[in-house]
Amino acid sequence: MIEVHHLYKSFNGQGVLEDVSLQVKKGEILVILGESGSGKSVFLKHLIGLLRPDSGSVSINSWDITRMTEQELLRIRKDMGYLFQEGALYDFMNVFENIAFPLREHTAFDAETIRMKVYNILKLIGLEGVEQKYPAELSGGMRKRVALARAIILDSKILFCDEPTSGLDPLRSRNISDLLHEVAKKLHCTTVVASHDIQNSLRIADRLALLQSGRIVAFGTPSEFKISSNMFVKEFII
Amino acid sequence: MRLLLDLGWHWVAWSGRAVCFLWDVLACVVRGRIRWAETFRQIYEQGVHSVAIIVLTSFASGVVLALQGYMAMSRFGAKEYISHLVGLSLVRELGPVFTALIFSGKAGARITAELGAMSVNDQVLATRALGVDPIEYLIVPRMIACFLVLPILTIIAEFVGITGGYGVGVLEAGIPGAFYINQTIRAIGYVDFWGGFAKVFFFAIIIGWICCYQGYSTSGGSLGVGKYTTKAVAFSYIFIILSNTLLTKIILTWWG
Ligand SMILES: Nc1ncnc2c1ncn2[C@@H]1O[C@H](COP(=O)(O)OP(=O)(O)OP(=O)(O)O)[C@@H](O)[C@H]1O
Ligand SMILES: [Mg+2]
């Protein structure tokens, strides 16, 4: 369970998050919607402690992570997956090594098991045969999917995805969203997704939040969202 | 005045962060969190990519030293002492300093550019998100590699430089080869060698520290990578030259 209380964050005097509070229940998929520049990525980075808030708190399983040292944070991040908006794959490693990296770092699996796991996940994301390629040789969408594979390979109980479907064609977006949904539900995984892909978000989310100029302006289930009278929600969904 | 104060404060903050950074690195090393496979990869990369240019420059400086020495000393009829001149200048001063300068321009710039590109592409952030300490995974191997590679390169540079001097001494000045070698060995004392060589370890720490720190704190996209890389090389040069002056004074006073 993730609880965010009165989160404030500004860069160089410009407020990005202004009093954001929300809760994510265990095993739930929460999608944060919002237009470009509304602070979705900044918010996600707070949830995993990559950014520190100016004030407010973030607690995960009732541990306040804003008070943890970096070393403590490193330890708890081993049980979390994080997909960066730009993928952030290691460009000195090929696809196989990138996906295998978390396994090699945090598990005691032997080389054969790791190989099996990586090949399985490559099949899941529809990228068989690219394991020897380097990130620079992939398309943006392929990089994104490899990065998603790296984020979910440890079967973490908590997963943060920054725009998992941006840069993908509609069919692929649908597939990847479904994959995310499937993985999250199978592992009973608490998931927070940042996105501006409305259709897929409505399909996979248990609840949605709309972020607008640093505030959560709407919060609810997909069906509540569809009939919402809130101006921003209406504009955003249409 | 206001600007000066700001600048001063900026410098203090910057140095403070740099010291914290070094502290984190040392803490990692002391706890034995050293990734040797990655370190060997870095040793290979830094060493192999710098060795050619270092061989070339040190050979050339050995030759030039010998040529100039021959000119000057034959006026006094003391051309046998070319070997002393070449050997001592290389071992006491030129070998360590030249090698350090070239190394920081080659391997140091490479380190900063690599780490800088990783910083601006979120790869450093991703390392943290994956629960791996970037200091341990990215920085410590590079700094240790620096610390091990630079002394080796210096030995190579000194050897090659002396060989260059030998070539001039034998071919140009007509000094018998065996005599030249013998003279060189007798000229370079224990103190001469170590007085120069001790500085190398210090330079290695300076280069590793500055270049890793600059790369690690790079921001601002590809422009930032360029900016921080040139800054790293410039700072390395300045600090090598300044600390060399200081170290030379200290070593000469204490050791003669
Ligand atoms: N490191 C930073 N330094 C300064 N400003 C920043 C930084 N990171 C983000 N911002 C600012 O915060 C705001 C929100 O950025 P963020 O990346 O969270 O947007 P986003 O909602 O993820 O947008 P997109 O959908 O385009 O990814 C932007 O106005 C941006 O300029
Ligand atoms: Mg974003």
mmCIF file of C-alpha atoms in Angstrom, chain B residues 70-218:
data_model
loop_
_atom_site.group_PDB
_atom_site.id
_atom_site.type_symbol
_atom_site.label_atom_id
_atom_site.label_comp_id
_atom_site.label_asym_id
_atom_site.label_seq_id
_atom_site.Cartn_x
_atom_site.Cartn_y
_atom_site.Cartn_z
ATOM 1 C CA TYR B 70 73.842 16.970 -26.672
ATOM 2 C CA MET B 71 73.865 20.515 -28.046
ATOM 3 C CA ALA B 72 74.405 22.092 -24.669
ATOM 4 C CA MET B 73 76.821 19.618 -23.188
ATOM 5 C CA SER B 74 79.110 19.160 -26.128
ATOM 6 C CA ARG B 75 80.048 22.816 -25.610
ATOM 7 C CA PHE B 76 81.634 21.761 -22.341
ATOM 8 C CA GLY B 77 82.874 18.496 -23.763
ATOM 9 C CA ALA B 78 80.598 16.590 -21.444
ATOM 10 C CA LYS B 79 78.397 14.728 -23.876
ATOM 11 C CA GLU B 80 78.672 11.528 -21.779
ATOM 12 C CA TYR B 81 76.305 13.154 -19.344
ATOM 13 C CA ILE B 82 73.377 13.124 -21.759
ATOM 14 C CA SER B 83 72.282 9.893 -20.150
ATOM 15 C CA HIS B 84 72.152 11.624 -16.757
ATOM 16 C CA LEU B 85 70.180 14.516 -18.117
ATOM 17 C CA VAL B 86 67.649 12.362 -19.937
ATOM 18 C CA GLY B 87 67.267 9.749 -17.209
ATOM 19 C CA LEU B 88 66.963 12.159 -14.324
ATOM 20 C CA SER B 89 64.588 14.614 -15.982
ATOM 21 C CA LEU B 90 62.316 11.849 -17.139
ATOM 22 C CA VAL B 91 62.220 9.939 -13.897
ATOM 23 C CA ARG B 92 62.074 12.844 -11.497
ATOM 24 C CA GLU B 93 59.699 15.127 -13.307
ATOM 25 C CA LEU B 94 58.705 14.737 -16.926
ATOM 26 C CA GLY B 95 57.595 11.112 -16.895
ATOM 27 C CA PRO B 96 55.052 11.444 -14.071
ATOM 28 C CA VAL B 97 53.752 14.874 -15.065
ATOM 29 C CA PHE B 98 53.525 14.294 -18.817
ATOM 30 C CA THR B 99 51.886 10.934 -18.377
ATOM 31 C CA ALA B 100 49.360 12.352 -15.938
ATOM 32 C CA LEU B 101 48.511 15.240 -18.252
ATOM 33 C CA ILE B 102 48.074 13.039 -21.297
ATOM 34 C CA PHE B 103 46.160 10.446 -19.330
ATOM 35 C CA SER B 104 43.697 13.028 -18.052
ATOM 36 C CA GLY B 105 43.140 14.302 -21.584
ATOM 37 C CA LYS B 106 42.569 10.803 -22.915
ATOM 38 C CA ALA B 107 41.198 8.442 -20.276
ATOM 39 C CA GLY B 108 39.935 11.209 -17.993
ATOM 40 C CA ALA B 109 37.907 12.862 -20.724
ATOM 41 C CA ARG B 110 36.557 9.464 -21.681
ATOM 42 C CA ILE B 111 35.436 8.777 -18.119
ATOM 43 C CA THR B 112 33.671 12.117 -17.789
ATOM 44 C CA ALA B 113 31.991 11.883 -21.174
ATOM 45 C CA GLU B 114 30.823 8.323 -20.507
ATOM 46 C CA LEU B 115 29.467 9.047 -17.047
ATOM 47 C CA GLY B 116 28.057 12.363 -18.237
ATOM 48 C CA ALA B 117 26.121 10.738 -21.046
ATOM 49 C CA MET B 118 24.836 8.161 -18.580
ATOM 50 C CA SER B 119 23.739 10.901 -16.197
ATOM 51 C CA VAL B 120 21.814 12.859 -18.800
ATOM 52 C CA ASN B 121 20.178 9.691 -20.187
ATOM 53 C CA ASP B 122 18.852 8.731 -16.747
ATOM 54 C CA GLN B 123 21.090 5.660 -16.638
ATOM 55 C CA VAL B 124 22.566 6.706 -13.316
ATOM 56 C CA LEU B 125 19.050 7.287 -12.014
ATOM 57 C CA ALA B 126 18.046 3.898 -13.411
ATOM 58 C CA THR B 127 20.893 2.273 -11.518
ATOM 59 C CA ARG B 128 19.520 3.706 -8.304
ATOM 60 C CA ALA B 129 15.992 2.671 -9.259
ATOM 61 C CA LEU B 130 17.244 -0.882 -9.772
ATOM 62 C CA GLY B 131 18.546 -0.913 -6.217
ATOM 63 C CA VAL B 132 22.209 -0.784 -7.191
ATOM 64 C CA ASP B 133 24.542 1.842 -5.797
ATOM 65 C CA PRO B 134 25.897 3.843 -8.753
ATOM 66 C CA ILE B 135 28.979 4.768 -6.741
ATOM 67 C CA GLU B 136 29.774 1.110 -6.291
ATOM 68 C CA TYR B 137 28.804 0.024 -9.781
ATOM 69 C CA LEU B 138 29.982 2.923 -11.944
ATOM 70 C CA ILE B 139 32.443 5.053 -10.009
ATOM 71 C CA VAL B 140 34.592 2.773 -7.852
ATOM 72 C CA PRO B 141 35.754 0.557 -10.750
ATOM 73 C CA ARG B 142 36.785 3.605 -12.756
ATOM 74 C CA MET B 143 38.654 5.217 -9.901
ATOM 75 C CA ILE B 144 40.500 2.050 -8.974
ATOM 76 C CA ALA B 145 41.380 1.510 -12.615
ATOM 77 C CA CYS B 146 42.838 5.030 -12.744
ATOM 78 C CA PHE B 147 44.842 4.353 -9.624
ATOM 79 C CA LEU B 148 46.349 1.180 -11.071
ATOM 80 C CA VAL B 149 46.760 2.180 -14.703
ATOM 81 C CA LEU B 150 48.510 5.526 -14.327
ATOM 82 C CA PRO B 151 51.583 4.140 -12.464
ATOM 83 C CA ILE B 152 51.982 1.408 -15.059
ATOM 84 C CA LEU B 153 51.745 3.917 -17.889
ATOM 85 C CA THR B 154 54.305 6.099 -16.137
ATOM 86 C CA ILE B 155 56.801 3.237 -15.941
ATOM 87 C CA ILE B 156 56.245 2.557 -19.631
ATOM 88 C CA ALA B 157 56.666 6.250 -20.471
ATOM 89 C CA GLU B 158 59.905 6.514 -18.522
ATOM 90 C CA PHE B 159 61.307 3.392 -20.101
ATOM 91 C CA VAL B 160 60.366 4.470 -23.614
ATOM 92 C CA GLY B 161 61.674 7.996 -23.038
ATOM 93 C CA ILE B 162 65.037 6.676 -21.884
ATOM 94 C CA THR B 163 65.118 4.442 -24.948
ATOM 95 C CA GLY B 164 64.574 7.498 -27.130
ATOM 96 C CA GLY B 165 67.473 9.253 -25.396
ATOM 97 C CA TYR B 166 69.565 6.150 -25.870
ATOM 98 C CA GLY B 167 68.901 6.224 -29.600
ATOM 99 C CA VAL B 168 70.116 9.804 -29.880
ATOM 100 C CA GLY B 169 73.053 9.209 -27.571
ATOM 101 C CA VAL B 170 74.283 6.219 -29.552
ATOM 102 C CA LEU B 171 73.431 7.231 -33.105
ATOM 103 C CA GLU B 172 73.899 10.990 -32.962
ATOM 104 C CA ALA B 173 76.422 11.608 -30.187
ATOM 105 C CA GLY B 174 78.338 8.410 -30.757
ATOM 106 C CA ILE B 175 78.312 7.265 -27.147
ATOM 107 C CA PRO B 176 78.884 3.499 -26.823
ATOM 108 C CA GLY B 177 75.575 1.742 -26.058
ATOM 109 C CA ALA B 178 76.751 -0.252 -23.059
ATOM 110 C CA PHE B 179 78.309 2.813 -21.529
ATOM 111 C CA TYR B 180 75.101 4.805 -21.979
ATOM 112 C CA ILE B 181 73.003 2.139 -20.274
ATOM 113 C CA ASN B 182 75.469 1.773 -17.475
ATOM 114 C CA GLN B 183 75.540 5.529 -16.913
ATOM 115 C CA THR B 184 71.742 5.711 -16.861
ATOM 116 C CA ILE B 185 71.463 2.992 -14.261
ATOM 117 C CA ARG B 186 74.085 4.645 -12.100
ATOM 118 C CA ALA B 187 72.554 8.080 -12.489
ATOM 119 C CA ILE B 188 69.058 7.190 -11.348
ATOM 120 C CA GLY B 189 69.104 6.610 -7.626
ATOM 121 C CA TYR B 190 66.454 5.111 -5.454
ATOM 122 C CA VAL B 191 65.389 8.534 -4.235
ATOM 123 C CA ASP B 192 65.235 9.931 -7.770
ATOM 124 C CA PHE B 193 62.907 7.227 -8.911
ATOM 125 C CA TRP B 194 60.593 7.144 -5.932
ATOM 126 C CA GLY B 195 60.602 10.907 -5.523
ATOM 127 C CA GLY B 196 59.011 11.096 -8.957
ATOM 128 C CA PHE B 197 56.956 7.957 -8.804
ATOM 129 C CA ALA B 198 55.254 8.754 -5.496
ATOM 130 C CA LYS B 199 53.612 11.743 -7.138
ATOM 131 C CA VAL B 200 51.939 9.522 -9.703
ATOM 132 C CA PHE B 201 49.616 7.952 -7.147
ATOM 133 C CA PHE B 202 48.553 11.369 -6.050
ATOM 134 C CA PHE B 203 47.883 12.448 -9.639
ATOM 135 C CA ALA B 204 45.892 9.269 -10.211
ATOM 136 C CA ILE B 205 43.583 10.106 -7.330
ATOM 137 C CA ILE B 206 43.179 13.682 -8.573
ATOM 138 C CA ILE B 207 42.303 12.603 -12.107
ATOM 139 C CA GLY B 208 39.930 9.855 -11.017
ATOM 140 C CA TRP B 209 38.240 12.086 -8.506
ATOM 141 C CA ILE B 210 37.764 15.125 -10.728
ATOM 142 C CA CYS B 211 36.743 13.230 -13.854
ATOM 143 C CA CYS B 212 34.341 10.864 -12.102
ATOM 144 C CA TYR B 213 32.795 13.633 -10.071
ATOM 145 C CA GLN B 214 32.276 15.883 -13.090
ATOM 146 C CA GLY B 215 30.736 13.053 -15.077
ATOM 147 C CA TYR B 216 28.538 12.008 -12.184
ATOM 148 C CA SER B 217 27.161 15.508 -11.684
ATOM 149 C CA THR B 218 26.621 16.270 -15.367
#
